[in-house]
Every structure is written in C-alpha cells, then in structure tokens.
Coordinates of C-alpha atoms and ligand atoms in Angstrom, one line a residue:
M7 CA 0.0 0.0 0.0
A8 CA 1.3 3.5 -0.8
S9 CA 2.4 5.4 2.2
V10 CA 0.3 8.4 3.1
T11 CA 2.0 11.4 4.7
T12 CA 0.6 14.8 5.6
P13 CA 2.7 17.4 3.7
R14 CA 3.1 20.8 5.3
L15 CA 0.6 23.4 4.3
P16 CA 1.6 26.9 3.0
A17 CA 2.2 29.7 5.4
P18 CA -0.5 32.4 4.9
D19 CA 1.9 35.3 5.4
G20 CA 2.9 35.8 1.8
A21 CA -0.7 35.6 0.5
A22 CA -1.0 39.3 -0.2
A23 CA 2.0 39.3 -2.5
L24 CA 0.8 36.1 -4.2
R25 CA -2.6 37.7 -4.7
D26 CA -0.9 40.7 -6.4
D27 CA 1.0 38.4 -8.7
L28 CA -2.2 36.4 -9.6
L29 CA -4.1 39.6 -10.4
A30 CA -1.2 41.0 -12.5
A31 CA -1.3 37.8 -14.6
D32 CA -5.2 38.0 -14.8
F33 CA -5.5 34.6 -13.1
T34 CA -9.1 35.4 -12.1
A35 CA -12.4 33.8 -12.9
D36 CA -13.0 36.2 -15.8
G37 CA -9.4 35.9 -17.0
C38 CA -9.5 32.1 -17.1
L39 CA -12.9 32.1 -18.8
D40 CA -11.5 34.4 -21.5
L41 CA -8.5 32.2 -22.0
L42 CA -10.2 28.8 -21.9
G43 CA -13.5 29.8 -23.5
A44 CA -16.9 28.6 -22.3
V45 CA -16.3 25.1 -23.6
G46 CA -12.9 24.6 -22.0
Y47 CA -14.0 26.2 -18.7
A48 CA -17.1 24.0 -18.6
A49 CA -15.0 20.9 -19.4
L50 CA -12.7 21.8 -16.5
S51 CA -15.7 21.8 -14.1
R52 CA -16.3 18.2 -15.2
A53 CA -12.6 17.4 -14.4
E54 CA -11.8 17.1 -18.1
T55 CA -8.5 18.8 -18.9
V56 CA -7.9 18.3 -22.6
P57 CA -9.6 21.4 -23.9
A58 CA -7.7 23.5 -21.3
L59 CA -4.4 21.9 -22.1
R60 CA -4.9 22.8 -25.8
A61 CA -5.8 26.4 -24.9
T62 CA -2.6 26.8 -22.8
R63 CA 0.2 25.9 -25.2
G64 CA 1.4 29.4 -25.6
G65 CA 3.4 30.0 -22.4
S66 CA 1.9 33.4 -21.4
P67 CA 1.9 34.1 -17.6
L68 CA -1.8 33.3 -17.5
E69 CA -1.4 30.0 -19.4
T70 CA 1.5 29.1 -17.1
L71 CA -0.7 29.7 -14.0
V72 CA -3.6 27.7 -15.5
R73 CA -1.3 24.8 -16.1
L74 CA 0.3 25.1 -12.7
F75 CA -2.9 25.5 -10.5
L76 CA -5.9 24.4 -12.5
L77 CA -4.4 21.5 -14.5
Q78 CA -1.8 20.7 -11.9
R79 CA 1.0 20.2 -14.4
P80 CA 4.7 21.0 -13.6
V81 CA 5.9 24.0 -15.5
P82 CA 9.6 25.1 -16.1
Y83 CA 11.0 27.3 -13.4
G84 CA 11.8 30.1 -15.8
R85 CA 8.2 30.4 -17.0
A86 CA 6.9 30.2 -13.4
R87 CA 9.2 33.0 -12.4
V88 CA 7.9 35.2 -15.2
A89 CA 4.3 34.4 -14.2
L90 CA 5.0 34.9 -10.5
P91 CA 7.8 37.4 -9.7
G92 CA 7.6 36.4 -6.0
L93 CA 8.1 32.7 -6.9
D94 CA 11.0 31.9 -4.6
R95 CA 9.1 33.2 -1.6
Y96 CA 6.0 31.1 -2.5
V97 CA 8.2 28.1 -2.8
A98 CA 9.7 28.8 0.6
D99 CA 6.2 29.4 2.1
G100 CA 5.0 26.1 0.7
W101 CA 2.5 27.2 -2.0
L102 CA 4.7 25.7 -4.6
V103 CA 7.3 22.9 -4.8
R104 CA 10.5 23.1 -6.8
D105 CA 11.7 19.8 -8.3
G106 CA 15.0 20.5 -10.1
D107 CA 14.1 22.8 -13.0
E108 CA 10.4 22.4 -12.5
I109 CA 7.7 24.0 -10.4
R110 CA 4.5 22.3 -9.3
A111 CA 1.6 23.4 -7.1
A112 CA 1.5 22.2 -3.5
V113 CA -2.1 23.1 -3.1
D114 CA -5.0 23.8 -5.4
V115 CA -5.6 27.6 -6.0
R116 CA -8.8 28.2 -8.0
P117 CA -10.1 31.6 -9.0
Y118 CA -13.7 32.2 -7.8
A119 CA -16.0 35.0 -8.9
G120 CA -16.7 36.8 -5.6
D121 CA -19.7 38.9 -4.5
G122 CA -19.9 42.4 -5.9
G123 CA -17.4 41.6 -8.7
A124 CA -14.5 40.8 -6.3
D125 CA -11.7 38.4 -7.4
W126 CA -11.4 35.6 -4.9
W127 CA -9.4 32.3 -4.8
I128 CA -10.3 29.1 -3.1
V129 CA -7.4 27.1 -1.7
S130 CA -7.9 23.4 -1.2
D131 CA -6.1 20.1 -1.4
L132 CA -4.6 19.1 -4.7
G133 CA -7.0 17.2 -6.9
C134 CA -10.0 18.2 -4.8
A135 CA -11.2 21.4 -6.4
V136 CA -13.5 19.8 -8.9
G137 CA -15.0 16.4 -9.2
G138 CA -14.6 15.7 -5.5
A139 CA -11.5 14.0 -4.0
G140 CA -9.4 12.6 -6.9
G141 CA -10.7 15.1 -9.5
I142 CA -8.1 16.9 -11.6
G143 CA -4.6 15.7 -10.6
G144 CA -6.1 13.4 -8.1
T145 CA -5.2 9.7 -7.9
P146 CA -7.4 6.8 -7.0
G147 CA -7.0 4.9 -3.8
A148 CA -6.5 6.0 -0.2
S149 CA -5.3 9.5 -0.9
G150 CA -6.1 12.5 -3.2
G151 CA -3.4 13.9 -5.5
S152 CA -1.6 15.5 -2.6
G153 CA -0.6 12.4 -0.8
V154 CA -2.9 13.3 2.1
D155 CA -4.9 10.6 3.8
R156 CA -8.2 10.7 2.0
A157 CA -10.1 10.8 5.3
D158 CA -8.6 14.3 6.0
L159 CA -8.8 15.8 2.5
V160 CA -10.2 19.4 2.2
L161 CA -12.3 19.9 -0.9
G162 CA -12.7 23.1 -2.8
V163 CA -15.9 24.6 -4.1
G164 CA -18.5 22.1 -5.3
G165 CA -22.1 22.4 -6.6
A166 CA -23.3 22.1 -3.0
S167 CA -21.1 25.0 -1.9
T168 CA -22.3 27.4 -4.5
T169 CA -25.9 26.3 -4.0
L170 CA -25.7 27.2 -0.3
A171 CA -23.9 30.5 -1.1
G172 CA -26.7 31.4 -3.4
L173 CA -29.4 30.5 -0.9
T174 CA -27.9 32.5 1.9
V175 CA -29.7 35.6 3.0
R176 CA -27.1 38.3 2.7
E177 CA -28.4 41.0 5.0
P178 CA -25.9 43.1 7.0
A179 CA -25.1 40.9 10.0
G180 CA -23.2 41.6 13.3
S181 CA -22.0 38.0 13.4
A182 CA -22.0 34.9 11.2
L183 CA -20.9 31.3 11.8
D184 CA -19.8 29.0 9.1
L185 CA -20.1 25.5 10.6
G186 CA -17.9 23.0 8.8
T187 CA -16.0 25.6 6.9
G188 CA -13.8 23.3 4.8
S189 CA -11.7 25.5 2.5
G190 CA -13.6 28.6 3.8
V191 CA -16.0 29.5 0.9
Q192 CA -19.0 30.3 3.1
A193 CA -16.9 32.2 5.5
L194 CA -15.5 34.2 2.6
H195 CA -19.0 35.1 1.4
A196 CA -20.0 36.0 5.0
S197 CA -17.0 38.3 5.4
R198 CA -18.7 40.7 2.9
H199 CA -21.8 41.3 5.0
A200 CA -21.0 40.2 8.6
T201 CA -18.9 42.3 10.9
R202 CA -17.6 39.2 12.8
V203 CA -17.2 35.8 11.2
T204 CA -16.5 32.5 13.0
A205 CA -15.6 29.4 11.1
T206 CA -15.4 26.0 12.6
D207 CA -14.4 22.5 11.5
V208 CA -13.4 19.2 13.1
N209 CA -10.5 18.9 10.6
P210 CA -7.6 21.2 11.6
R211 CA -6.3 21.1 8.0
A212 CA -9.7 22.6 6.9
L213 CA -9.2 25.5 9.3
H214 CA -5.7 26.1 7.8
F215 CA -7.1 26.0 4.2
A216 CA -9.9 28.5 5.3
R217 CA -7.2 30.8 6.6
L218 CA -5.4 30.6 3.3
T219 CA -8.5 31.1 1.2
L220 CA -9.5 34.3 3.1
A221 CA -5.9 35.6 3.2
L222 CA -5.4 35.1 -0.6
S223 CA -8.8 36.6 -1.3
G224 CA -7.9 39.7 0.7
A225 CA -10.7 39.1 3.2
R226 CA -10.6 39.8 7.0
Q227 CA -9.5 36.6 8.8
P228 CA -12.4 34.8 10.6
D229 CA -12.2 33.5 14.1
L230 CA -11.2 29.9 13.4
R231 CA -12.2 27.2 15.9
R232 CA -11.8 23.5 15.9
G233 CA -14.6 21.1 17.1
S234 CA -17.8 19.4 16.2
L235 CA -21.1 21.0 15.5
F236 CA -21.8 23.9 17.9
E237 CA -19.3 22.7 20.6
P238 CA -16.5 25.2 19.6
V239 CA -18.9 28.2 20.0
G240 CA -20.3 27.4 23.5
D241 CA -23.4 29.5 24.1
E242 CA -22.5 32.2 21.6
R243 CA -25.3 33.4 19.3
Y244 CA -25.1 34.5 15.7
D245 CA -27.2 36.5 13.3
L246 CA -26.4 34.0 10.6
V247 CA -25.4 30.4 10.8
V248 CA -24.6 28.7 7.5
S249 CA -23.5 25.1 7.1
N250 CA -22.8 22.8 4.2
P251 CA -22.3 19.9 6.6
P252 CA -21.0 16.4 6.0
F253 CA -24.5 15.3 5.3
V254 CA -23.9 11.9 3.6
I255 CA -25.8 9.1 5.2
S256 CA -23.2 6.3 5.2
P257 CA -22.5 3.1 7.2
A258 CA -19.1 4.4 8.3
G259 CA -17.6 7.8 8.9
R260 CA -14.8 7.3 6.4
F261 CA -14.3 10.8 4.9
T262 CA -14.5 13.8 7.2
Y263 CA -15.5 16.1 4.3
R264 CA -18.7 14.3 3.7
D265 CA -19.6 11.6 6.3
G266 CA -20.9 13.1 9.5
G267 CA -20.0 10.0 11.5
M268 CA -23.3 10.0 13.3
G269 CA -25.9 7.4 12.6
G270 CA -28.4 8.0 9.7
D271 CA -29.2 11.7 9.3
D272 CA -28.5 12.4 13.0
L273 CA -25.9 15.0 12.2
C274 CA -28.2 17.2 10.2
R275 CA -31.0 16.7 12.7
T276 CA -28.8 17.7 15.6
L277 CA -27.6 20.8 13.7
V278 CA -31.2 21.9 13.1
E279 CA -32.4 21.0 16.7
Q280 CA -29.5 22.9 18.3
A281 CA -29.6 25.9 15.9
A282 CA -32.1 28.0 17.9
D283 CA -29.8 28.1 20.9
H284 CA -27.2 29.7 18.7
L285 CA -29.3 32.3 16.9
T286 CA -30.0 35.9 17.9
D287 CA -33.6 37.1 17.7
G288 CA -34.4 37.3 14.1
G289 CA -31.3 35.3 13.2
W290 CA -31.0 32.9 10.3
C291 CA -29.7 29.3 10.1
Q292 CA -29.3 28.0 6.6
L293 CA -28.0 24.6 5.7
L294 CA -28.0 21.8 3.1
A295 CA -29.1 18.4 4.3
N296 CA -29.8 14.8 3.4
W297 CA -32.7 13.1 5.2
Q298 CA -34.0 9.6 5.4
H299 CA -37.4 8.6 4.1
L300 CA -38.5 6.0 6.6
E301 CA -41.0 3.3 5.7
G302 CA -44.5 4.3 6.7
Q303 CA -43.7 7.9 7.5
D304 CA -44.1 11.0 5.4
W305 CA -40.7 12.7 5.2
R306 CA -42.4 16.1 5.8
E307 CA -43.8 14.9 9.2
R308 CA -40.3 13.8 10.2
L309 CA -38.5 17.0 9.1
V310 CA -40.9 19.4 10.8
Q311 CA -40.3 17.6 14.0
W312 CA -36.6 18.7 13.8
V313 CA -37.5 22.4 13.8
P314 CA -36.8 23.9 17.2
R315 CA -39.4 25.9 19.1
G316 CA -39.6 29.6 18.3
C317 CA -38.3 29.2 14.7
D318 CA -40.1 29.6 11.4
A319 CA -38.8 27.1 8.9
W320 CA -38.8 26.5 5.2
I321 CA -37.7 23.1 4.2
V322 CA -37.3 22.3 0.5
Q323 CA -36.7 18.8 -0.9
R324 CA -34.9 19.2 -4.2
E325 CA -34.2 15.5 -5.0
V326 CA -35.0 12.0 -3.8
Q327 CA -32.8 9.0 -4.6
D328 CA -33.6 5.4 -3.9
I329 CA -31.1 3.7 -1.6
A330 CA -29.3 1.9 -4.4
Q331 CA -28.8 5.1 -6.4
Y332 CA -27.7 6.9 -3.2
A333 CA -25.1 4.2 -2.3
E334 CA -23.7 4.2 -5.8
L335 CA -23.4 8.0 -5.9
W336 CA -21.2 8.1 -2.8
L337 CA -19.3 4.9 -3.6
R338 CA -18.3 6.6 -6.8
D339 CA -17.4 9.8 -4.9
G340 CA -15.2 7.7 -2.7
G341 CA -13.4 6.2 -5.6
D342 CA -14.7 2.8 -4.5
H343 CA -15.8 1.9 -8.1
R344 CA -12.1 1.8 -8.9
D345 CA -11.4 -0.8 -6.2
D346 CA -11.5 -4.5 -7.0
P347 CA -15.1 -5.6 -7.7
A348 CA -15.4 -7.8 -4.6
A349 CA -14.4 -4.9 -2.3
Y350 CA -16.9 -2.6 -4.2
A351 CA -19.7 -5.2 -3.8
A352 CA -18.9 -5.6 -0.1
R353 CA -19.1 -1.8 0.6
Y354 CA -22.3 -1.6 -1.5
D355 CA -23.8 -4.5 0.4
A356 CA -22.9 -2.9 3.8
W357 CA -24.6 0.4 2.7
L358 CA -27.8 -1.4 1.7
E359 CA -27.8 -3.5 4.8
D360 CA -27.5 -0.4 7.0
F361 CA -30.5 1.3 5.1
E362 CA -32.6 -1.9 5.3
R363 CA -31.9 -2.3 9.0
A364 CA -33.0 1.3 9.6
K365 CA -36.0 0.9 7.3
V366 CA -34.8 3.6 5.0
G367 CA -36.5 3.5 1.6
A368 CA -35.0 6.6 0.0
V369 CA -33.0 9.7 0.8
G370 CA -34.0 13.3 0.2
F371 CA -31.6 16.1 -0.5
G372 CA -32.6 19.7 0.1
W373 CA -32.3 23.0 1.9
I374 CA -33.4 24.0 5.3
T375 CA -33.8 27.7 6.4
L376 CA -34.7 28.6 10.0
R377 CA -35.5 32.0 11.3
K378 CA -35.7 32.6 15.0
T379 CA -38.9 34.6 15.5
G380 CA -39.8 33.6 19.0
S381 CA -43.4 33.2 17.8
D382 CA -45.6 30.7 19.5
R383 CA -47.4 30.3 16.1
P384 CA -44.3 29.4 13.9
A385 CA -44.7 29.1 10.2
V386 CA -43.2 25.7 9.3
T387 CA -43.3 24.5 5.7
A388 CA -41.8 21.4 4.2
E389 CA -42.3 21.0 0.5
E390 CA -41.0 19.2 -2.5
W391 CA -39.7 21.5 -5.3
P392 CA -37.5 19.7 -7.9
H393 CA -37.9 22.4 -10.5
P394 CA -35.3 24.9 -11.6
V395 CA -35.0 28.0 -9.4
E396 CA -33.4 31.4 -9.9
Q397 CA -30.1 31.7 -8.1
P398 CA -29.1 33.6 -6.0
L399 CA -32.3 32.7 -4.1
G400 CA -31.3 34.4 -0.9
P401 CA -33.4 37.6 -1.5
H402 CA -36.4 35.4 -2.3
I403 CA -35.9 33.3 0.8
A404 CA -35.8 36.5 2.9
G405 CA -39.0 37.6 1.2
W406 CA -40.7 34.3 2.0
F407 CA -40.0 34.7 5.7
A408 CA -41.1 38.3 5.7
R409 CA -44.4 37.4 4.1
Q410 CA -44.9 34.6 6.6
D411 CA -44.5 37.2 9.3
F412 CA -47.0 39.4 7.6
L413 CA -49.5 36.6 7.3
R414 CA -49.1 35.6 10.9
R415 CA -49.9 39.2 12.0
H416 CA -53.0 39.6 9.7
D417 CA -56.2 37.7 10.2
D418 CA -58.8 37.5 7.3
A419 CA -60.3 40.9 8.2
D420 CA -56.8 42.5 8.2
L421 CA -56.0 41.0 4.8
L422 CA -59.1 42.6 3.3
D423 CA -58.0 46.0 4.7
A424 CA -54.4 45.5 3.4
R425 CA -53.1 46.6 0.0
F426 CA -51.0 44.4 -2.3
T427 CA -49.0 44.7 -5.5
L428 CA -48.6 42.0 -8.1
A429 CA -45.0 40.9 -8.1
S430 CA -43.3 42.5 -11.2
D431 CA -42.4 39.2 -12.9
V432 CA -45.8 37.6 -12.8
V433 CA -47.5 36.7 -16.1
Q434 CA -50.9 35.1 -16.7
E435 CA -51.3 32.1 -18.9
Q436 CA -54.6 30.9 -20.3
V437 CA -55.2 27.4 -21.5
G438 CA -58.3 26.2 -23.3
V439 CA -59.9 25.1 -26.6
P440 CA -59.1 27.5 -29.4
G441 CA -62.0 29.9 -30.0
A442 CA -63.7 29.1 -26.7
E443 CA -65.1 32.1 -24.9
D444 CA -63.5 31.3 -21.6
P445 CA -60.2 29.5 -20.9
E446 CA -60.3 26.2 -19.1
H447 CA -57.4 27.1 -16.8
V448 CA -55.9 30.4 -15.8
V449 CA -52.4 30.2 -14.4
L450 CA -50.2 32.8 -12.8
R451 CA -46.6 32.2 -13.4
S452 CA -43.6 33.8 -11.8
G453 CA -40.2 34.0 -13.6
R454 CA -38.3 34.8 -10.5
G455 CA -37.2 33.0 -7.3
M456 CA -38.8 29.6 -7.1
R457 CA -40.4 30.2 -10.5
R458 CA -43.8 29.0 -9.2
A459 CA -47.0 28.7 -11.1
T460 CA -50.5 28.5 -9.6
E461 CA -53.9 28.0 -11.0
V462 CA -56.4 30.7 -10.1
D463 CA -60.2 31.1 -10.7
T464 CA -61.7 34.2 -12.4
V465 CA -61.9 36.1 -9.1
G466 CA -58.2 35.3 -8.3
A467 CA -57.0 36.3 -11.7
G468 CA -59.1 39.5 -11.7
F469 CA -58.0 40.3 -8.1
A470 CA -54.3 39.8 -8.9
G471 CA -54.6 41.9 -12.1
V472 CA -55.9 44.9 -10.2
C473 CA -53.4 44.8 -7.3
D474 CA -51.3 47.9 -7.8
G475 CA -51.2 48.9 -4.2
T476 CA -53.7 51.7 -4.4
L477 CA -56.9 50.0 -3.2
P478 CA -57.5 47.8 -0.1
A479 CA -58.1 44.2 -1.0
G480 CA -61.7 44.3 0.3
R481 CA -62.6 47.2 -2.1
I482 CA -61.2 45.2 -5.0
V483 CA -63.2 42.1 -3.9
D484 CA -66.4 44.2 -3.7
A485 CA -65.8 45.6 -7.2
I486 CA -65.3 42.1 -8.6
A487 CA -68.5 40.9 -6.9
Q488 CA -70.4 43.7 -8.6
L489 CA -68.9 43.0 -12.0
L490 CA -69.6 39.2 -11.8
G491 CA -73.0 39.7 -10.1
E492 CA -71.9 37.7 -7.0
D493 CA -72.8 38.3 -3.4
P494 CA -70.0 40.6 -2.0
V495 CA -70.4 39.1 1.5
V496 CA -69.8 35.5 0.2
L497 CA -66.8 36.7 -1.9
R498 CA -65.3 38.6 1.1
D499 CA -65.6 35.4 3.0
R500 CA -64.0 33.3 0.4
T501 CA -61.2 35.4 -0.9
P502 CA -58.8 35.8 2.1
A503 CA -57.7 32.1 1.7
A504 CA -56.7 32.8 -1.9
I505 CA -55.0 36.0 -1.0
R506 CA -53.1 34.1 1.7
M507 CA -51.9 31.5 -0.8
L508 CA -50.9 34.2 -3.3
V509 CA -48.9 36.1 -0.7
E510 CA -47.3 33.0 0.7
Q511 CA -46.1 32.0 -2.8
G512 CA -44.9 35.4 -3.7
F513 CA -47.3 36.4 -6.4
L514 CA -48.6 39.3 -4.3
E515 CA -46.5 41.6 -2.2
P516 CA -48.0 43.3 0.8
V517 CA -47.7 47.1 0.7
T518 CA -46.2 48.3 4.0
P519 CA -47.8 51.6 5.1
Ligands
LIG18 C1 -19.1 19.3 2.7 S1 -17.8 20.0 3.5 C2 -18.3 21.7 3.3 C3 -17.1 22.7 3.1 C4 -17.5 24.1 2.9 N1 -18.2 24.7 4.0 C5 -18.4 24.3 1.6 O1 -19.5 24.8 1.7 O2 -17.9 23.8 0.6 C6 -18.1 19.7 5.2 C7 -17.1 20.2 6.2 O3 -17.6 19.8 7.5 C8 -16.5 19.4 8.3 N2 -17.0 18.5 9.4 C9 -17.1 17.2 9.4 N3 -17.7 16.8 10.5 C10 -18.0 17.9 11.2 C11 -18.5 18.1 12.5 N4 -19.0 17.1 13.3 N5 -18.6 19.4 12.9 C12 -18.2 20.4 12.2 N6 -17.6 20.3 11.0 C13 -17.5 19.0 10.5 C14 -15.6 18.7 7.3 O4 -14.3 18.6 7.8 C15 -15.8 19.5 6.0 O5 -14.8 20.5 6.0

C-alpha cells in the first residue's frame, strides 16, 4: 500500500504578495474564462483537462498559471518565475514545490468570482477542487493527489457549496458562523456582510485552508475554531449560521469532508435542533441536508419535528434517490468503483444492509432555512420543489419569511384591509380550446425566485390583475363581486384564503404603510 503522509501546508503570510501576482497575470475567474472559452471552462468543471491543455500551449503568464494550478502540471522554473515574480518566496512558504528545474503546485488555488465583482481564490487540497476528491490531478486509492490521507482531505468549491452560497440571506449581520468551513468558501461570502465571522471545523487542515482562502482573497480573517457542530462556540449566538455539513448518510464515517460519522441523518437533525440556541432574535440558520425517508412515515412529518421551538422554517426537498442510487453515488465519490469488484460489492452491500436495518426506503436532498422569530405560532413549511429556481435565491428566501411574518400578523379581516401589489415578474397564462369564450385554466406564473405557477379562478385572476397597491383588497373584492354579479359578503368570506396563498407563494407583495 502507498504510504500516506501529511505534507506541510503553505504559510499564509505571503498571501497578499501572491494575490498581487495572480491579479497581475489575470489569473481570475474572468481571465480564465476568457483564456479557456466557455467550452474549456465547462470541461474543467467536469474534471476534463484536454480542452484547457490545448488552450494553454502558448506560455503566457496566465497560461502558465492555469497549467500550474488548474491543470496541476509541472511548469519550467523560468516560466513560473515570469508568471510569479515572487516565486521563490511562494516556494519557501509552501504554496509551490521546486523539483529541479520544474515547479509544481503544492495546493489547489482556484479563481472564484466573488460577490460584488470581487476576485477571490479558493485554496484546497490538490486534486480536490472539482469532481470531489481525486478530481483533476487526483489519484485513485487512499489519498487524493496531494498524498494526504483521503479521510482528511479538504475539498474546494462544489455544486453544493455554490448552492448554499446562493441561498444565503445576505443581510448586514453583526455575526456569522460557518459551521464545517472546509476551504472557507461560506466564511468568505459572509466576510462581505457580517462584521464578525467565526468558522469551525473538526478537521484542523480545513481551518488552515480556510485561513489561506481568506488571506489570498484579501478578506478579513475569521475567528477559526476546531470542534464538532456547535461545541466550539459554546453558548455564543449569531445573526447567521450557515452550514454545508458532512450530510452523507453512510454506514461508516470514512471521509471527514462528507460523512458526519453519526448514525443515519442524525448530524443534520442535531444541527437543526440545536440551531435555535445559537441564533440571535431574528437570526437565520441555513443549511444543506440529506434526510432519510423511513418506511410508513411521510418525510415532511419527520422533518418538521426537527424544527426547534420559536423558529419559522422552510424546508425544500430538491431531489430524492432510492437507496441503491444513493449508495452508488457516494461509492463513486469515494473512488470505490475503482477498487476491485469484490471490495466494491462488499461496501455496496454494507450500505444497503444499513439502510434496510433502519427501514430507510429513500434519501431526500434539500435546503433548510430557519429564522428565529420567538413566535408561538411558527410558520413551518416542508415542500418538494424539484424544478429549476433562480439563483441567487437568498433575497427570495428572505421575502418568503417576511411574508410569513405578515400573514401571521394579519387575520382575514386585516387581509381585506391591506393593500397588495402584483410581483413584477408575474404573467398570466390561459389554456383552453381555441376559439372558446372562456379559458379552461388560468395560471399565474412567476419567472423569479422559485419560478412558481399556480392555477387561479376568475376572481383570483381578476384580483391579482388589479393589485397595484392603491386599493385595499376588500374594495377590489367588492368591485369584482359587482362585476360578476356575485354576493360581496360571500366573496369577502372566500377570498382571504386565496390572498393568503398568493402572498405566501410570492405572487402578491403586501404594501407596507
Ligand atoms: C461538505 S464540506 C463543506 C465545506 C464548505 N463549507 C463548503 O461549503 O464547501 C463539510 C465540512 O464539515 C467538516 N465537518 C465534518 N464533521 C464535522 C462536525 N461534526 N462538525 C463540524 N464540521 C464538520 C468537514 O471537515 C468539512 O470541512
């Protein structure tokens, strides 16, 4: 078996100089996209290097850096020196390694388009920036490309990371906690809108990578703490808690970056259950999670029981996989499909055995957002939404919670007194037999946020169409009753439920006085 060592990690001190050199060479997300083109860039995100190798045959500083860091190829010392004037220091600091006349990367440094047009870089273990552990430059077996024990690898930014970053409510915050920071991407985003950022991880290597990521990206250093779940923060409270936790439900805690090491979905459940004790009033907790679908129990019923008292919650299931698909997905992630067939089958069997023993029929993947309201009538919604959404969804998530607050504070009579505007992106679709006087179905469709559609009746469509914020809802209902020759009292009785639904789903926006 190949010996696995833990190479030293770069010192963060020279990060500012390295950033200047990277910027000077245009080694940024935009610069790399320009050089590689959309096709080459997209191929790279699938861990395919051939198009990028073809695009970097010229030897310019940017081509040299793409080869060095993105493709993880050795480059001649002379070329590296031209691309990075501070090269010798970066070698001394451990960012790069000199092998005779060649220079190679010691860590993965990947440009990342930051918020507000900022140029950021994510630092992670070699071979772990795309395609999971063992992606570009990675090797199969016990370790990634960096010779680090695979159990301790620190991954770069994956699809889950960017999904969570897009979901996060980016309001100005006094304090934010990134629980399970990995290479620090969520902490980096939080550094733009939170005065104080704390980042935790059980893996000390992850804390070091987070430090490197934030240093290289020119962000304020977070308060880095080692430990599991909320243990490192004691009873401290935060305005925002974000977590892309190791949510994989697996029979063994093999890989720290993905396996929580607790049974079933206990890690995600514990995180949700304990969140309220670590949130300020009005504070947000946002996480990605996997959850078990247990035989004979609706997943929604299970999930809403996780929600702590005093919190509104919106739980969205994006995808469901049966237990075989799920085991295969993560066996592939672990490189197990490259093992000998008998070992692969044994691991696969153990996974299914575990699921069958726990009576798990499928696994859901989704998002959980909590907001601490202190209300004794919390709004808790668990829904399935596998359809495309508009990212960044954070502003829409904030809007959903604000509207829940509004609906909680307004009974039916209040709703009829309130004024609403139709959300700007909503269109009406009519479906019916060509030439028919009336459509069979009228649908309101939103192009923003969750991109929802809902069927409405004539009253609902008419009501939504008139909502421009000038008239109270009750006056509009009375006018529609007169127009349709209906009893206004009956219509006033019936319409608040429809208004409630249209507000909840974001078709109507309450006008605040
Ligand atoms: C899926 S990675 C997420 C990394 C990064 N936050 C992102 O969004 O890409 C999960 C991280 O959680 C860490 N972790 C694993 N178990 C943990 C625990 N019990 N408490 C806190 N962090 C944990 C892992 O070391 C890993 O860095």
